[in-house]
Tab-separated table of C-alpha atoms and ligand atoms in Angstrom:
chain	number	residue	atom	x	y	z
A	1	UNK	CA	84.045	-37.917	163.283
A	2	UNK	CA	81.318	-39.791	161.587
A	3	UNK	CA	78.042	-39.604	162.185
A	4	UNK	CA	75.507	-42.650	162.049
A	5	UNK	CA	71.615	-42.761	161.244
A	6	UNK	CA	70.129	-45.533	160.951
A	7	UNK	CA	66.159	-45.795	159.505
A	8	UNK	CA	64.147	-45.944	162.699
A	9	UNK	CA	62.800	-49.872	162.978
A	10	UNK	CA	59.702	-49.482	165.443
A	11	UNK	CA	56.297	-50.359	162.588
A	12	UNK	CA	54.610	-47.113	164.197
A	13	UNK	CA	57.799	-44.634	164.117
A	14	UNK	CA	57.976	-42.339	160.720
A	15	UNK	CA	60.499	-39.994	162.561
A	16	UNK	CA	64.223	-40.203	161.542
A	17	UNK	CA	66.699	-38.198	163.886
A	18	UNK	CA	68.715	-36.424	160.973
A	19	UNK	CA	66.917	-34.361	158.079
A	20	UNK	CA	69.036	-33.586	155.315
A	21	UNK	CA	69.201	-29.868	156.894
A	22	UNK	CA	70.145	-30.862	159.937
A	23	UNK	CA	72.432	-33.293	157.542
A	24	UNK	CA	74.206	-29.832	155.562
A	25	UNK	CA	75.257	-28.031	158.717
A	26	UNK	CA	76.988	-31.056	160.295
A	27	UNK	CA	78.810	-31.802	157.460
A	28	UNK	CA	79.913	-27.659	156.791
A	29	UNK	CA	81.592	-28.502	160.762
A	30	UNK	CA	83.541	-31.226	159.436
A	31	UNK	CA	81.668	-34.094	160.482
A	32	UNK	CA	80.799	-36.792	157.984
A	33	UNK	CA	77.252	-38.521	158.142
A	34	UNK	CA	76.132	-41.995	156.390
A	35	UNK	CA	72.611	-42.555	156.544
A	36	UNK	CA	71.024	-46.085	156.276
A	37	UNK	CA	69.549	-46.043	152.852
A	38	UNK	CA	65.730	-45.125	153.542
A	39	UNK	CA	66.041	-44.033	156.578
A	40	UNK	CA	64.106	-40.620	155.943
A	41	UNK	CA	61.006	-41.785	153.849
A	42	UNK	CA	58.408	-41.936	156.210
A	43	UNK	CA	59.198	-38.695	157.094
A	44	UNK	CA	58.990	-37.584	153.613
A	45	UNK	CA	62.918	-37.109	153.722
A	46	UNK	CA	64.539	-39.020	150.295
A	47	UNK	CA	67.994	-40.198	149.467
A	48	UNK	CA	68.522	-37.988	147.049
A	49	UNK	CA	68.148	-34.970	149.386
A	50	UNK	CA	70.984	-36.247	152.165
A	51	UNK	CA	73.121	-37.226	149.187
A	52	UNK	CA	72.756	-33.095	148.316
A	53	UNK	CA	73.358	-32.569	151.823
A	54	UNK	CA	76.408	-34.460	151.450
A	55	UNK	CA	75.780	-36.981	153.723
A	56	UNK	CA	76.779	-40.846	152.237
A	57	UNK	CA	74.580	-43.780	152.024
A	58	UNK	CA	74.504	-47.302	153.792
A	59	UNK	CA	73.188	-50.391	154.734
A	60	UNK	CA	72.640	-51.372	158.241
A	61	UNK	CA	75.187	-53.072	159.109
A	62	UNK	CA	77.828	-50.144	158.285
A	63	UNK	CA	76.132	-47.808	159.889
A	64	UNK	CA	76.165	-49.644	163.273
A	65	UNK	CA	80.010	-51.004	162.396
A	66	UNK	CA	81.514	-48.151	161.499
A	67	UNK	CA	80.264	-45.250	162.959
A	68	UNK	CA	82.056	-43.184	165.899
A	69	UNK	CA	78.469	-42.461	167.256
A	70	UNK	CA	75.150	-43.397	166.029
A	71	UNK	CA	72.115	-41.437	166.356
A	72	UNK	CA	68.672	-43.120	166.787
A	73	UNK	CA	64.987	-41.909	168.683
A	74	UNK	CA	63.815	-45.413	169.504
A	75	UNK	CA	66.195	-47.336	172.383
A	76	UNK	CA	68.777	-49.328	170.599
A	77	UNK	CA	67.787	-53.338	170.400
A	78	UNK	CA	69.946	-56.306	171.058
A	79	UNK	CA	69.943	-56.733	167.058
A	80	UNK	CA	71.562	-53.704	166.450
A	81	UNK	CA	73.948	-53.760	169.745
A	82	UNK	CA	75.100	-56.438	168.390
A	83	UNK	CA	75.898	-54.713	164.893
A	84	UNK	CA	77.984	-52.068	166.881
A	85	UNK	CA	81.981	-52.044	166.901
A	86	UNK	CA	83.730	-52.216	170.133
A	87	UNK	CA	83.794	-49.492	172.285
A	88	UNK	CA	81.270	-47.875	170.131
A	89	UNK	CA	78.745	-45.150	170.936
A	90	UNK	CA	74.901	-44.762	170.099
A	91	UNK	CA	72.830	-42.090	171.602
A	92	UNK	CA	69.199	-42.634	172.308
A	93	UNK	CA	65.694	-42.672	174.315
A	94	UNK	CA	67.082	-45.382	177.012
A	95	UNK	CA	64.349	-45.272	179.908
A	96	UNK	CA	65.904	-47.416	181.925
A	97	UNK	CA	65.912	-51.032	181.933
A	98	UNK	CA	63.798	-51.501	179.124
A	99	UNK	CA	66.359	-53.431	176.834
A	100	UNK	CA	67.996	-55.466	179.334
A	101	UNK	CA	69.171	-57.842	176.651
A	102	UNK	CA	70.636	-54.848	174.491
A	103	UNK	CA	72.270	-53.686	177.694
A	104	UNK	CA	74.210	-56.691	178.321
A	105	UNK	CA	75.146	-56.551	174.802
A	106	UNK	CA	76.689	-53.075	174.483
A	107	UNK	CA	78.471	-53.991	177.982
A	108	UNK	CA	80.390	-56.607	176.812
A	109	UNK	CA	81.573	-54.600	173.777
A	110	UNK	CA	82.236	-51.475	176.378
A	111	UNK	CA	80.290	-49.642	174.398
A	112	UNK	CA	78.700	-45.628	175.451
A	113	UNK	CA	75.223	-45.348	175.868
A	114	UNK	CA	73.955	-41.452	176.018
A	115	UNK	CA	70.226	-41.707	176.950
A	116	UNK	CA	68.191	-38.574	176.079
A	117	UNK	CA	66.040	-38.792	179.058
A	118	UNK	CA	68.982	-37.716	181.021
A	119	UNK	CA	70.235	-34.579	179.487
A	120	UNK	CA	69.792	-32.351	181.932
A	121	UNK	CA	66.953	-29.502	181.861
A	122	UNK	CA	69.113	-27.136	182.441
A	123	UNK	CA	69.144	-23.859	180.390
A	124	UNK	CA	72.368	-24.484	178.788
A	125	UNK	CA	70.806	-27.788	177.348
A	126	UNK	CA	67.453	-26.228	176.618
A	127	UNK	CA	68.609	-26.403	172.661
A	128	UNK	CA	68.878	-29.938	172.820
A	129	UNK	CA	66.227	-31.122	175.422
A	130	UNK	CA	64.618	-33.522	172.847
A	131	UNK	CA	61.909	-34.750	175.572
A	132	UNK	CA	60.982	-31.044	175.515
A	133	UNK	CA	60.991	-30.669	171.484
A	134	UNK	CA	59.234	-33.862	171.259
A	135	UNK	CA	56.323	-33.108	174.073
A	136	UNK	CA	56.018	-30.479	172.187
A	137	UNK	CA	54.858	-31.534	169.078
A	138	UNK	CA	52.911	-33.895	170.747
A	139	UNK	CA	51.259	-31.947	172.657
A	140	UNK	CA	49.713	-29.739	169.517
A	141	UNK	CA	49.329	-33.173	167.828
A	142	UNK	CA	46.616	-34.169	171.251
A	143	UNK	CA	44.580	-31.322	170.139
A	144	UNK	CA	44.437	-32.067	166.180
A	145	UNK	CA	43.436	-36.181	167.174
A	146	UNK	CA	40.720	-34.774	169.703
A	147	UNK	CA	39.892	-32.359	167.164
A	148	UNK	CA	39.591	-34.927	164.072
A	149	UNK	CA	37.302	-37.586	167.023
A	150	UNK	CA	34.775	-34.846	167.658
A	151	UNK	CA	34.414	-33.807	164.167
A	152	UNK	CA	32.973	-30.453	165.316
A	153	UNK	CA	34.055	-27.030	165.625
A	154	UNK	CA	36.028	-26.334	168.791
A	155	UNK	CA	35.647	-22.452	168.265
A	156	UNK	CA	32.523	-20.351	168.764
A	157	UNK	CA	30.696	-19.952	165.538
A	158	UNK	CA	27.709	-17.305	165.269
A	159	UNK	CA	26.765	-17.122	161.414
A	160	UNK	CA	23.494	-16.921	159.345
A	161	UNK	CA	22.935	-20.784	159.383
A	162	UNK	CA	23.254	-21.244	163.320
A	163	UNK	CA	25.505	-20.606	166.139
A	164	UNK	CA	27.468	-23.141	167.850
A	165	UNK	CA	29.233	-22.526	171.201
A	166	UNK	CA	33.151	-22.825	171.712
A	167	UNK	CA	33.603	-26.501	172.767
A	168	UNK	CA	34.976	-27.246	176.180
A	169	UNK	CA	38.929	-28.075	177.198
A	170	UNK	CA	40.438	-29.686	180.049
A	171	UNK	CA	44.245	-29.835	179.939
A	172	UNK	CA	45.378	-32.031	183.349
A	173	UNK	CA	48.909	-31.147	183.551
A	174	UNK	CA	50.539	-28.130	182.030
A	175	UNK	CA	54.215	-29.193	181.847
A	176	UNK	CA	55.496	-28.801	177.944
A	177	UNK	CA	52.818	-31.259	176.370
A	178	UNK	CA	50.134	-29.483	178.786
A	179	UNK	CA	51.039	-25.988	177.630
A	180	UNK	CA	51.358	-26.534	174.046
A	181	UNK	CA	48.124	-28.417	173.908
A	182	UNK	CA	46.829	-25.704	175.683
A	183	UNK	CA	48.039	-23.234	172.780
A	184	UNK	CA	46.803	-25.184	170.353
A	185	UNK	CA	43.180	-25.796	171.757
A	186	UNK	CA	42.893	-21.980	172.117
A	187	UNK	CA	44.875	-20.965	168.956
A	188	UNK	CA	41.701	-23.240	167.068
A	189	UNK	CA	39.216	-21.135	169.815
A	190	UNK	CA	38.154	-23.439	172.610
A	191	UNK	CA	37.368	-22.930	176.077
A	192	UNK	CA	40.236	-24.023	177.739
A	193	UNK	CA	40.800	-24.665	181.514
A	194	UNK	CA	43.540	-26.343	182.923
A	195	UNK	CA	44.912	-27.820	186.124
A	196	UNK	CA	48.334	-28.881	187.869
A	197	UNK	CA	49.611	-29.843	191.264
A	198	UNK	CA	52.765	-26.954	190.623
A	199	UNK	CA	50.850	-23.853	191.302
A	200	UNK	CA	53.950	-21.882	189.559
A	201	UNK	CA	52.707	-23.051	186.158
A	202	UNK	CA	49.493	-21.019	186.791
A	203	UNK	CA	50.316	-17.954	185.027
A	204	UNK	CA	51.869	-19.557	182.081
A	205	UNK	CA	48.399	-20.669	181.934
A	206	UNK	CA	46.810	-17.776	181.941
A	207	UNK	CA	48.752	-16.167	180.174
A	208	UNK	CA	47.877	-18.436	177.089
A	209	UNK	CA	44.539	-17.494	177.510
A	210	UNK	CA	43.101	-20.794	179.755
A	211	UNK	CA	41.519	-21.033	182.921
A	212	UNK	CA	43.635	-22.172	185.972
A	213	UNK	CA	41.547	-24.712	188.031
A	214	UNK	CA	42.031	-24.177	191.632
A	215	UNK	CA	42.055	-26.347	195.002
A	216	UNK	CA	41.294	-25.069	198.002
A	217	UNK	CA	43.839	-27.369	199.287
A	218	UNK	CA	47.263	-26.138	200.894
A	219	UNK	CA	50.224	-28.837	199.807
A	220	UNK	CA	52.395	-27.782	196.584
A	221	UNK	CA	53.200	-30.057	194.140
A	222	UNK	CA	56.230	-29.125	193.565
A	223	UNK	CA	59.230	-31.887	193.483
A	224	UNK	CA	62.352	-29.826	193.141
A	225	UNK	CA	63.797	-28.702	189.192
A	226	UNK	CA	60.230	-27.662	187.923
A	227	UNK	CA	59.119	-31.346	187.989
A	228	UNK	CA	56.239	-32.789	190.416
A	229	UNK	CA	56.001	-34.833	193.336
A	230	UNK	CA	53.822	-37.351	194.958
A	231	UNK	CA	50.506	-35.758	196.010
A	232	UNK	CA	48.799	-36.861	199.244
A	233	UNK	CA	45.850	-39.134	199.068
A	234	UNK	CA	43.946	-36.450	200.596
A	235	UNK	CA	45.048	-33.624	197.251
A	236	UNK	CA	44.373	-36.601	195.218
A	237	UNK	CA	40.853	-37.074	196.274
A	238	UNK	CA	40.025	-33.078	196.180
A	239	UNK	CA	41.746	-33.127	192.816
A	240	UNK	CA	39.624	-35.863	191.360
A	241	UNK	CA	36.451	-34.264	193.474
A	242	UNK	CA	37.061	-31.170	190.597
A	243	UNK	CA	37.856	-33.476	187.914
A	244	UNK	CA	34.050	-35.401	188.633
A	245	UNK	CA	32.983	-31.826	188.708
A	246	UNK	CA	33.952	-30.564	185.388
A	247	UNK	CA	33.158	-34.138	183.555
A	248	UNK	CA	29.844	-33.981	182.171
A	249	UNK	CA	30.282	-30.423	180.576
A	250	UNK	CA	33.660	-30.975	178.852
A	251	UNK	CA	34.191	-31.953	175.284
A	252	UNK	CA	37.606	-32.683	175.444
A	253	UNK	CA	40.388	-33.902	178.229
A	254	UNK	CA	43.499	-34.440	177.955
A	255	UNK	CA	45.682	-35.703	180.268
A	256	UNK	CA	49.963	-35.374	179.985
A	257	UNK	CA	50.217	-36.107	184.461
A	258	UNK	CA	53.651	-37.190	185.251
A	259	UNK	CA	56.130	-37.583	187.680
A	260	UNK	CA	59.561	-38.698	187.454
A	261	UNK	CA	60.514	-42.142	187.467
A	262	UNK	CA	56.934	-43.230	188.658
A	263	UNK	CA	54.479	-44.782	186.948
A	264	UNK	CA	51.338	-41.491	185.532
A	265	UNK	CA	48.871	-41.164	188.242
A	266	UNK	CA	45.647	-42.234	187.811
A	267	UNK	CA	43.527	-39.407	187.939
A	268	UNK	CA	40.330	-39.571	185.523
A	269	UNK	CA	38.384	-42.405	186.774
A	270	UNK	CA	35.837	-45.054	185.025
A	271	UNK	CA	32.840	-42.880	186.875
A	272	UNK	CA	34.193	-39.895	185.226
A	273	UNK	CA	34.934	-41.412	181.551
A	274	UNK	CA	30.950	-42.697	182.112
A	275	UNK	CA	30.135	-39.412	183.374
A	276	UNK	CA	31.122	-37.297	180.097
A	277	UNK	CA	28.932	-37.071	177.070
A	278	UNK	CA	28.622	-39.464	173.981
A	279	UNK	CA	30.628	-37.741	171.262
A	280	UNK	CA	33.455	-36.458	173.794
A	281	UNK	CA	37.006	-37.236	173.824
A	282	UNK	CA	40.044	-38.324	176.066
A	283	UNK	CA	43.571	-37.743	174.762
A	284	UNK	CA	45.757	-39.549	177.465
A	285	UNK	CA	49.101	-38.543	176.558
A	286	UNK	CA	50.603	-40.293	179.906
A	287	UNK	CA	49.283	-43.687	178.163
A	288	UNK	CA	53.196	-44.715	177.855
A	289	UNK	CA	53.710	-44.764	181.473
A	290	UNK	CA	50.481	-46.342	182.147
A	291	UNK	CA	47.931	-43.678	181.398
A	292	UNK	CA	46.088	-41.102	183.952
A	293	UNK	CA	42.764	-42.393	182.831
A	294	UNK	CA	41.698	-45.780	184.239
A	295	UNK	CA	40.254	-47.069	181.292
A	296	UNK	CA	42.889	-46.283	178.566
A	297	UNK	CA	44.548	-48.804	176.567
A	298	UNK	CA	48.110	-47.653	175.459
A	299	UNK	CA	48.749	-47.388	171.964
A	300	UNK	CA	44.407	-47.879	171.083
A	301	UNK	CA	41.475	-46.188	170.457
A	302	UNK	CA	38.611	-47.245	172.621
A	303	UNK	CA	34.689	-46.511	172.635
A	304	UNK	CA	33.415	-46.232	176.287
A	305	UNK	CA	29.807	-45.839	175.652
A	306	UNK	CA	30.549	-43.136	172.870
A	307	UNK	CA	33.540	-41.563	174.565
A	308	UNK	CA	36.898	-42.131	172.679
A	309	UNK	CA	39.729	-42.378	174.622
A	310	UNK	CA	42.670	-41.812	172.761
A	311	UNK	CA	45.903	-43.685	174.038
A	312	UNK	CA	48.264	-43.220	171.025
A	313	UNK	CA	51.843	-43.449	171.769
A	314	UNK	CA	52.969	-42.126	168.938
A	315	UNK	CA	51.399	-38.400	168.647
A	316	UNK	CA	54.965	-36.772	167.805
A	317	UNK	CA	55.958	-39.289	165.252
A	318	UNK	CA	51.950	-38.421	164.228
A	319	UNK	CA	53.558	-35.122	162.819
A	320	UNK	CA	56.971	-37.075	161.715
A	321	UNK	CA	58.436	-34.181	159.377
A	322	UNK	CA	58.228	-31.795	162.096
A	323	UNK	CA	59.119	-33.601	164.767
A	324	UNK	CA	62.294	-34.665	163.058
A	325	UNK	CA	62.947	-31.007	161.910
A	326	UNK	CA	62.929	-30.079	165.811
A	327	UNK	CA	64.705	-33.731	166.758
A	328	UNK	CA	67.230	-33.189	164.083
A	329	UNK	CA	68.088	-30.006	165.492
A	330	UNK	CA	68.612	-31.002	168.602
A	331	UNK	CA	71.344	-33.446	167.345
A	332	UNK	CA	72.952	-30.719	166.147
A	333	UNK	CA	73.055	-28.829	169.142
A	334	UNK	CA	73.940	-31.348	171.151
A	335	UNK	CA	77.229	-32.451	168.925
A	336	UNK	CA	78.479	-28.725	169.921
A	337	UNK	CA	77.820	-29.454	173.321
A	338	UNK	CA	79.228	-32.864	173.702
A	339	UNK	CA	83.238	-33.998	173.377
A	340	UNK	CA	84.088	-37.991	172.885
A	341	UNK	CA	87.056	-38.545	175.095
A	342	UNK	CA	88.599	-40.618	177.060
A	343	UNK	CA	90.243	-44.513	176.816
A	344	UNK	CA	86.964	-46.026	176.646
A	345	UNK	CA	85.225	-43.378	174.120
A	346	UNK	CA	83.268	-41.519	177.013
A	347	UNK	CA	80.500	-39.030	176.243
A	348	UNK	CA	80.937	-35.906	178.117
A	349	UNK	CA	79.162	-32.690	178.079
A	350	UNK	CA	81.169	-29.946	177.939
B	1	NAD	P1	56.289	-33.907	183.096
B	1	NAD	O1	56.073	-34.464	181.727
B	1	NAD	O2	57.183	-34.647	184.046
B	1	NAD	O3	54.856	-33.754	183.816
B	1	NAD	C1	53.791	-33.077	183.185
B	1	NAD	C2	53.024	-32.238	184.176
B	1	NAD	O4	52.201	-33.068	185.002
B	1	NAD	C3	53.886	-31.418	185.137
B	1	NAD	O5	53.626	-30.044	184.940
B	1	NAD	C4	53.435	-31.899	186.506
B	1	NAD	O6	53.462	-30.865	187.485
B	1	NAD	C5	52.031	-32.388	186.220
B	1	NAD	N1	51.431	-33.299	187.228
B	1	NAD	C6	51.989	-34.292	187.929
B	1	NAD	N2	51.077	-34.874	188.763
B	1	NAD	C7	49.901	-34.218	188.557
B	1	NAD	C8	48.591	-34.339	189.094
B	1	NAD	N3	48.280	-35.236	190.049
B	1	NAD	N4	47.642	-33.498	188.639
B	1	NAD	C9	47.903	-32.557	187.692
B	1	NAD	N5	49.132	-32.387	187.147
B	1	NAD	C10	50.112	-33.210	187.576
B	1	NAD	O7	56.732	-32.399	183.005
B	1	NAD	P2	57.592	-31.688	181.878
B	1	NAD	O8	56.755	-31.302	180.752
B	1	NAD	O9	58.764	-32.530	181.631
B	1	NAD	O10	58.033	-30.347	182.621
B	1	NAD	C11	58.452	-30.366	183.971
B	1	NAD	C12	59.068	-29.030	184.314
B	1	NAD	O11	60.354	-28.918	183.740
B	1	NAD	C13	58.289	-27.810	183.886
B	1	NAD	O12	58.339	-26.865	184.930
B	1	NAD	C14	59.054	-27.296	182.724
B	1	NAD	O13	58.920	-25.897	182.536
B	1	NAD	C15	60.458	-27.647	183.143
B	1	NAD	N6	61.345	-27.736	182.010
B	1	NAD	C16	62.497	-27.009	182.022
B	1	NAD	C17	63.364	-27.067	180.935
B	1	NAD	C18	64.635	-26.296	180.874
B	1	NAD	O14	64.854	-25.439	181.682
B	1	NAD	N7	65.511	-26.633	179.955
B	1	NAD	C19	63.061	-27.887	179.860
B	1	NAD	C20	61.898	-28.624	179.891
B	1	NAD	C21	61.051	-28.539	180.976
């Protein structure tokens, strides 16, 4: 079965989905891979290195064209639908109906579409749950670009030339981003507190050494499968009554508030942005899905009367090596899990 990789097209992606690693073990299980020339640089991955991995080199148009499945990060674009061969296969970051024109594309050609997003989060898939590899890495990456804005020390420091205290953390959701940013932010020796509508998630908290921020408020957040649901208007208001709270002493926030299919709720407000002091900063990881602060722009850097708020979309591809180690190794995971079968070249899980 071969293997396609095309070189990632998006002007802020670095990440590549195969390293030549990842690239060595495929090929030792008898699959062959051909790799759009290129396709690793930004990631600091070269030719020369997949060649010794024993993978085989390409343009485009071959890769797309003659590939039993292709593996990309980004969704696949009408351009290079159209470069696939009938009844081809590409697996990729789908959500949704954001390619319309690319979907009516790989229709006509009955082509398979496996969309990351939906692997399930089961444990059984937890080796190739690339939104959870990925949130991961962005997650630490939150901290470092918070970090790098303040310019300061985030950990206590008591030495002969002065003492500085630890600088203050708010993580607002401590799913996989929330908790490894949380990690981070301690592992560098800040003063961490952190907050979420699942109250299960408090003792992961805790047990990385944050506070858990608590409501006296009696509705769970809790949507079924570890994910969240809805809150009331009424938990929404108390939440954001804490958040107002906690503004003007924190040095950092960051946000990483979703829920399923729904656009991020917004839950750090313009009064509480104004409220924070000059120097601080707001990492709103949620900024793809609309951001939870009400004054971030997604994909910028803006200066609210000396706050930053940080709305980069592109935090794991921030750290692209690593992220494509961990990405990379997903793919491999996933090509033991997964069979191609059936008339029309169906992707099944096995
Ligand atoms: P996510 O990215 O969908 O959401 C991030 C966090 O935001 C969640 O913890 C959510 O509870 C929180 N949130 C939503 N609304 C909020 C609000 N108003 N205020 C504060 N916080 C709010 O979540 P995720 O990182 O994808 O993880 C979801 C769950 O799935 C977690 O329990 C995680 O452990 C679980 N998970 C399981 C597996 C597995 O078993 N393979 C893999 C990955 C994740």
């Amino acid at each position: 079965m071969q293997i396609g990789i095309p070189k990632e097209l998006h002007p802020a992606e670095r990440r590549v989905a195969m390293t030549p690693s990842a690239c060595g073990k495929l090929v030792a299980r008898g699959f062959s891979v051909v790799l759009e020339e290129g396709a690793g640089t930004s990631a600091r991955f070269d030719d020369a290195a997949y060649l010794a991995a024993g993978a085989t080199l390409a343009d485009r148009a071959t890769v797309y064209g003659t590939s039993d499945l292709v593996l990309q990060i980004n969704p696949i674009d009408a351009a290079d639908a159209a470069l696939l061969r009938p009844g081809g296969r590409v697996a990729c970051f789908w959500f949704g109906d954001l390619a319309r024109d690319a979907a009516t594309i790989l229709r006509s050609k009955r082509a398979t579409l496996l969309a990351y997003e939906k692997i399930p989060r089961t444990t059984v898939a937890q080796s190739f749950d690339v939104l959870s590899s990925m949130a991961n890495v962005a997650g630490y990456r939150a901290v470092i670009e918070a970090s790098n804005e303040i310019g300061s020390f985030l950990s206590l420091q008591m030495t002969a030339a002065g003492k500085v205290p630890p600088r203050k953390v708010l993580v607002i959701g401590a799913g996989v981003a929330g908790l490894a940013a949380i990690g981070a932010a301690r592992a560098l020796g800040a003063d961490v507190r952190a907050f979420d509508t699942r109250p299960a998630v408090k003792e992961e908290v805790k047990s990385l050494g944050a506070r858990f921020l608590e409501l006296q408020f009696k509705e769970s957040g809790d949507g079924g499968g570890g994910y969240a649901k809805t809150m009331s208007k009424e938990f929404i208001d108390a939440e954001m009554a804490l958040f107002r709270a906690q503004a003007p002493e924190l040095d950092v926030v960051i946000t990483t508030a979703l829920i399923p299919g729904r656009p991020a709720p917004k839950l750090w407000m313009a009064d509480m942005v104004r409220a924070m002091k000059p120097g601080s900063v707001i990492v709103d990881m949620a900024a793809e899905q609309g951001g939870n602060c009400e004054l971030t722009r997604p994909g910028e850097r803006t200066d609210v009367g000396g706050v930053v708020i940080l709305g980069y979309t592109d935090l794991a591809s921030r750290m692209a090596g690593d992220a494509s180690t961990f990405f990379a190794n997903n793919m491999v995971h996933m090509l033991r899990h997964v069979s191609v079968a059936g008339e029309q070249g169906a992707i099944a899980f096995d």
